[in-house]
PDB file of C-alpha atoms in Angstrom:
ATOM      1  CA  UNK Q 267     -39.165  -5.325  50.025  1.00 41.00           C
ATOM      2  CA  UNK Q 268     -37.807  -8.867  49.449  1.00 48.00           C
ATOM      3  CA  UNK Q 269     -34.748  -7.856  51.588  1.00 52.00           C
ATOM      4  CA  UNK Q 270     -36.662  -6.848  54.410  1.00 54.00           C
ATOM      5  CA  UNK Q 271     -39.473  -9.637  54.321  1.00 65.00           C
ATOM      6  CA  UNK Q 272     -38.116 -12.539  52.408  1.00 72.00           C
ATOM      7  CA  UNK Q 273     -37.870 -15.514  54.422  1.00 80.00           C
ATOM      8  CA  UNK Q 274     -34.032 -16.337  53.879  1.00 85.00           C
ATOM      9  CA  UNK Q 275     -33.010 -12.451  54.866  1.00 86.00           C
ATOM     10  CA  UNK Q 276     -35.364 -12.855  57.914  1.00 89.00           C
ATOM     11  CA  UNK Q 277     -33.799 -16.057  58.811  1.00 91.00           C
ATOM     12  CA  UNK Q 278     -30.196 -14.915  58.105  1.00 90.00           C
ATOM     13  CA  UNK Q 279     -30.951 -11.849  60.300  1.00 92.00           C
ATOM     14  CA  UNK Q 280     -32.082 -14.389  63.154  1.00 93.00           C
ATOM     15  CA  UNK Q 281     -29.041 -16.651  62.887  1.00 93.00           C
ATOM     16  CA  UNK Q 282     -26.645 -13.508  62.943  1.00 94.00           C
ATOM     17  CA  UNK Q 283     -28.647 -12.168  65.972  1.00 95.00           C
ATOM     18  CA  UNK Q 284     -28.566 -15.277  67.779  1.00 93.00           C
ATOM     19  CA  UNK Q 285     -24.735 -15.360  67.199  1.00 93.00           C
ATOM     20  CA  UNK Q 286     -24.349 -11.481  68.274  1.00 96.00           C
ATOM     21  CA  UNK Q 287     -26.318 -12.218  71.569  1.00 95.00           C
ATOM     22  CA  UNK Q 288     -24.491 -15.390  72.385  1.00 92.00           C
ATOM     23  CA  UNK Q 289     -21.110 -13.287  72.062  1.00 94.00           C
ATOM     24  CA  UNK Q 290     -22.043  -9.857  73.565  1.00 96.00           C
ATOM     25  CA  UNK Q 291     -25.193 -10.523  75.640  1.00 94.00           C
ATOM     26  CA  UNK Q 292     -26.720  -7.245  76.901  1.00 95.00           C
ATOM     27  CA  UNK Q 293     -23.950  -5.008  75.517  1.00 97.00           C
ATOM     28  CA  UNK Q 294     -25.895  -3.070  72.829  1.00 98.00           C
ATOM     29  CA  UNK Q 295     -22.747  -1.060  71.759  1.00 97.00           C
ATOM     30  CA  UNK Q 296     -20.845  -4.063  71.149  1.00 98.00           C
ATOM     31  CA  UNK Q 297     -23.563  -5.825  69.198  1.00 98.00           C
ATOM     32  CA  UNK Q 298     -24.318  -2.470  67.076  1.00 97.00           C
ATOM     33  CA  UNK Q 299     -20.689  -2.268  66.247  1.00 97.00           C
ATOM     34  CA  UNK Q 300     -20.136  -5.906  65.324  1.00 97.00           C
ATOM     35  CA  UNK Q 301     -22.965  -6.073  63.219  1.00 96.00           C
ATOM     36  CA  UNK Q 302     -22.416  -2.928  61.401  1.00 94.00           C
ATOM     37  CA  UNK Q 303     -18.639  -3.784  60.870  1.00 94.00           C
ATOM     38  CA  UNK Q 304     -19.612  -7.158  59.445  1.00 93.00           C
ATOM     39  CA  UNK Q 305     -22.396  -5.923  56.901  1.00 92.00           C
ATOM     40  CA  UNK Q 306     -21.080  -2.370  55.994  1.00 91.00           C
ATOM     41  CA  UNK Q 307     -17.354  -2.747  56.463  1.00 89.00           C
ATOM     42  CA  UNK Q 308     -17.091   0.191  58.761  1.00 91.00           C
ATOM     43  CA  UNK Q 309     -17.897   1.544  62.265  1.00 95.00           C
ATOM     44  CA  UNK Q 310     -21.168   3.355  62.839  1.00 95.00           C
ATOM     45  CA  UNK Q 311     -21.176   6.874  63.252  1.00 95.00           C
ATOM     46  CA  UNK Q 312     -22.063   8.174  66.823  1.00 96.00           C
ATOM     47  CA  UNK Q 313     -25.670   9.241  65.695  1.00 97.00           C
ATOM     48  CA  UNK Q 314     -26.307   6.028  63.910  1.00 95.00           C
ATOM     49  CA  UNK Q 315     -25.218   4.162  66.921  1.00 96.00           C
ATOM     50  CA  UNK Q 316     -27.699   6.066  69.174  1.00 97.00           C
ATOM     51  CA  UNK Q 317     -30.603   5.741  66.838  1.00 96.00           C
ATOM     52  CA  UNK Q 318     -29.713   1.890  66.622  1.00 97.00           C
ATOM     53  CA  UNK Q 319     -29.388   1.630  70.311  1.00 98.00           C
ATOM     54  CA  UNK Q 320     -32.994   3.246  70.552  1.00 98.00           C
ATOM     55  CA  UNK Q 321     -34.280   0.837  68.058  1.00 97.00           C
ATOM     56  CA  UNK Q 322     -32.962  -2.270  70.088  1.00 98.00           C
ATOM     57  CA  UNK Q 323     -34.554  -0.886  73.361  1.00 98.00           C
ATOM     58  CA  UNK Q 324     -37.931  -0.305  71.732  1.00 98.00           C
ATOM     59  CA  UNK Q 325     -37.885  -3.675  69.982  1.00 97.00           C
ATOM     60  CA  UNK Q 326     -36.886  -5.448  73.055  1.00 97.00           C
ATOM     61  CA  UNK Q 327     -39.734  -3.826  75.130  1.00 97.00           C
ATOM     62  CA  UNK Q 328     -42.393  -4.545  72.357  1.00 97.00           C
ATOM     63  CA  UNK Q 329     -41.021  -8.304  72.159  1.00 96.00           C
ATOM     64  CA  UNK Q 330     -41.097  -8.533  76.034  1.00 95.00           C
ATOM     65  CA  UNK Q 331     -44.710  -7.736  75.977  1.00 96.00           C
ATOM     66  CA  UNK Q 332     -45.698  -9.253  72.714  1.00 95.00           C
ATOM     67  CA  UNK Q 333     -44.220 -12.912  73.024  1.00 92.00           C
ATOM     68  CA  UNK Q 334     -46.061 -14.428  70.230  1.00 94.00           C
ATOM     69  CA  UNK Q 335     -44.703 -11.524  67.894  1.00 95.00           C
ATOM     70  CA  UNK Q 336     -41.036 -12.451  68.973  1.00 94.00           C
ATOM     71  CA  UNK Q 337     -41.969 -16.170  68.508  1.00 92.00           C
ATOM     72  CA  UNK Q 338     -43.566 -15.850  64.925  1.00 93.00           C
ATOM     73  CA  UNK Q 339     -40.433 -13.586  63.802  1.00 93.00           C
ATOM     74  CA  UNK Q 340     -37.851 -16.353  65.019  1.00 92.00           C
ATOM     75  CA  UNK Q 341     -39.838 -19.253  63.507  1.00 91.00           C
ATOM     76  CA  UNK Q 342     -39.453 -17.887  60.022  1.00 91.00           C
ATOM     77  CA  UNK Q 343     -37.244 -20.232  57.922  1.00 87.00           C
ATOM     78  CA  UNK Q 344     -35.429 -23.183  59.066  1.00 86.00           C
ATOM     79  CA  UNK Q 345     -33.247 -22.017  61.792  1.00 79.00           C
ATOM     80  CA  UNK Q 346     -34.088 -23.590  65.206  1.00 77.00           C
ATOM     81  CA  UNK Q 347     -35.839 -20.864  67.338  1.00 67.00           C
ATOM     82  CA  UNK Q 348     -35.741 -23.230  70.405  1.00 65.00           C
ATOM     83  CA  UNK Q 349     -32.000 -22.527  71.121  1.00 70.00           C
ATOM     84  CA  UNK Q 350     -33.303 -18.863  71.512  1.00 64.00           C
ATOM     85  CA  UNK Q 351     -35.901 -19.807  74.244  1.00 61.00           C
ATOM     86  CA  UNK Q 352     -34.044 -18.122  77.130  1.00 70.00           C
ATOM     87  CA  UNK Q 353     -33.510 -14.673  75.246  1.00 90.00           C
ATOM     88  CA  UNK Q 354     -36.559 -14.794  72.871  1.00 93.00           C
ATOM     89  CA  UNK Q 355     -37.240 -11.136  73.010  1.00 95.00           C
ATOM     90  CA  UNK Q 356     -33.726 -10.245  72.954  1.00 96.00           C
ATOM     91  CA  UNK Q 357     -32.677 -12.065  69.960  1.00 95.00           C
ATOM     92  CA  UNK Q 358     -36.105 -10.939  68.242  1.00 96.00           C
ATOM     93  CA  UNK Q 359     -35.018  -7.272  69.019  1.00 97.00           C
ATOM     94  CA  UNK Q 360     -31.461  -7.919  67.525  1.00 97.00           C
ATOM     95  CA  UNK Q 361     -33.146  -9.657  64.472  1.00 96.00           C
ATOM     96  CA  UNK Q 362     -34.869  -6.494  63.780  1.00 96.00           C
ATOM     97  CA  UNK Q 363     -31.658  -4.627  64.150  1.00 97.00           C
ATOM     98  CA  UNK Q 364     -29.603  -6.933  61.872  1.00 95.00           C
ATOM     99  CA  UNK Q 365     -32.484  -6.836  59.244  1.00 93.00           C
ATOM    100  CA  UNK Q 366     -32.536  -3.090  59.332  1.00 92.00           C
ATOM    101  CA  UNK Q 367     -28.530  -2.710  58.890  1.00 90.00           C
ATOM    102  CA  UNK Q 368     -28.794  -5.341  56.074  1.00 90.00           C
ATOM    103  CA  UNK Q 369     -30.948  -3.036  54.190  1.00 85.00           C
ATOM    104  CA  UNK Q 370     -28.643  -0.253  54.291  1.00 72.00           C
ATOM    105  CA  UNK Q 371     -27.260   0.664  50.781  1.00 70.00           C
ATOM    106  CA  UNK Q 372     -23.801   0.117  52.227  1.00 68.00           C
ATOM    107  CA  UNK Q 373     -24.772  -3.354  53.031  1.00 66.00           C
ATOM    108  CA  UNK Q 374     -26.499  -4.082  49.815  1.00 59.00           C
ATOM    109  CA  UNK Q 375     -23.329  -3.258  47.935  1.00 62.00           C
ATOM    110  CA  UNK Q 376     -21.627  -5.915  49.711  1.00 55.00           C
ATOM    111  CA  UNK Q 377     -23.900  -8.896  48.672  1.00 51.00           C
TER     112      UNK Q 377
END
């Protein structure tokens, strides 16, 4: 549970998410691939990519309608959430994605 909910892991997920959104914008496939490679050292399987794409879409919809949830997530830790102001829902959704991949067994073996 510390890996999923610990402030330092949530903050690390946020920082990586902001970087991914800055680099790849709305391209979910590129974000998923880059994140997966950085954290697991392999490309995602097609089924994994489909599941993770669905996660992004669902999370972004949630954060668009629940802006306070997005802001609360991005305020965890010391990273500056103000730089994400234009894309708060997007960065929050990608933060959830990064945090999920961080918790894959393959990622935990790389820490």
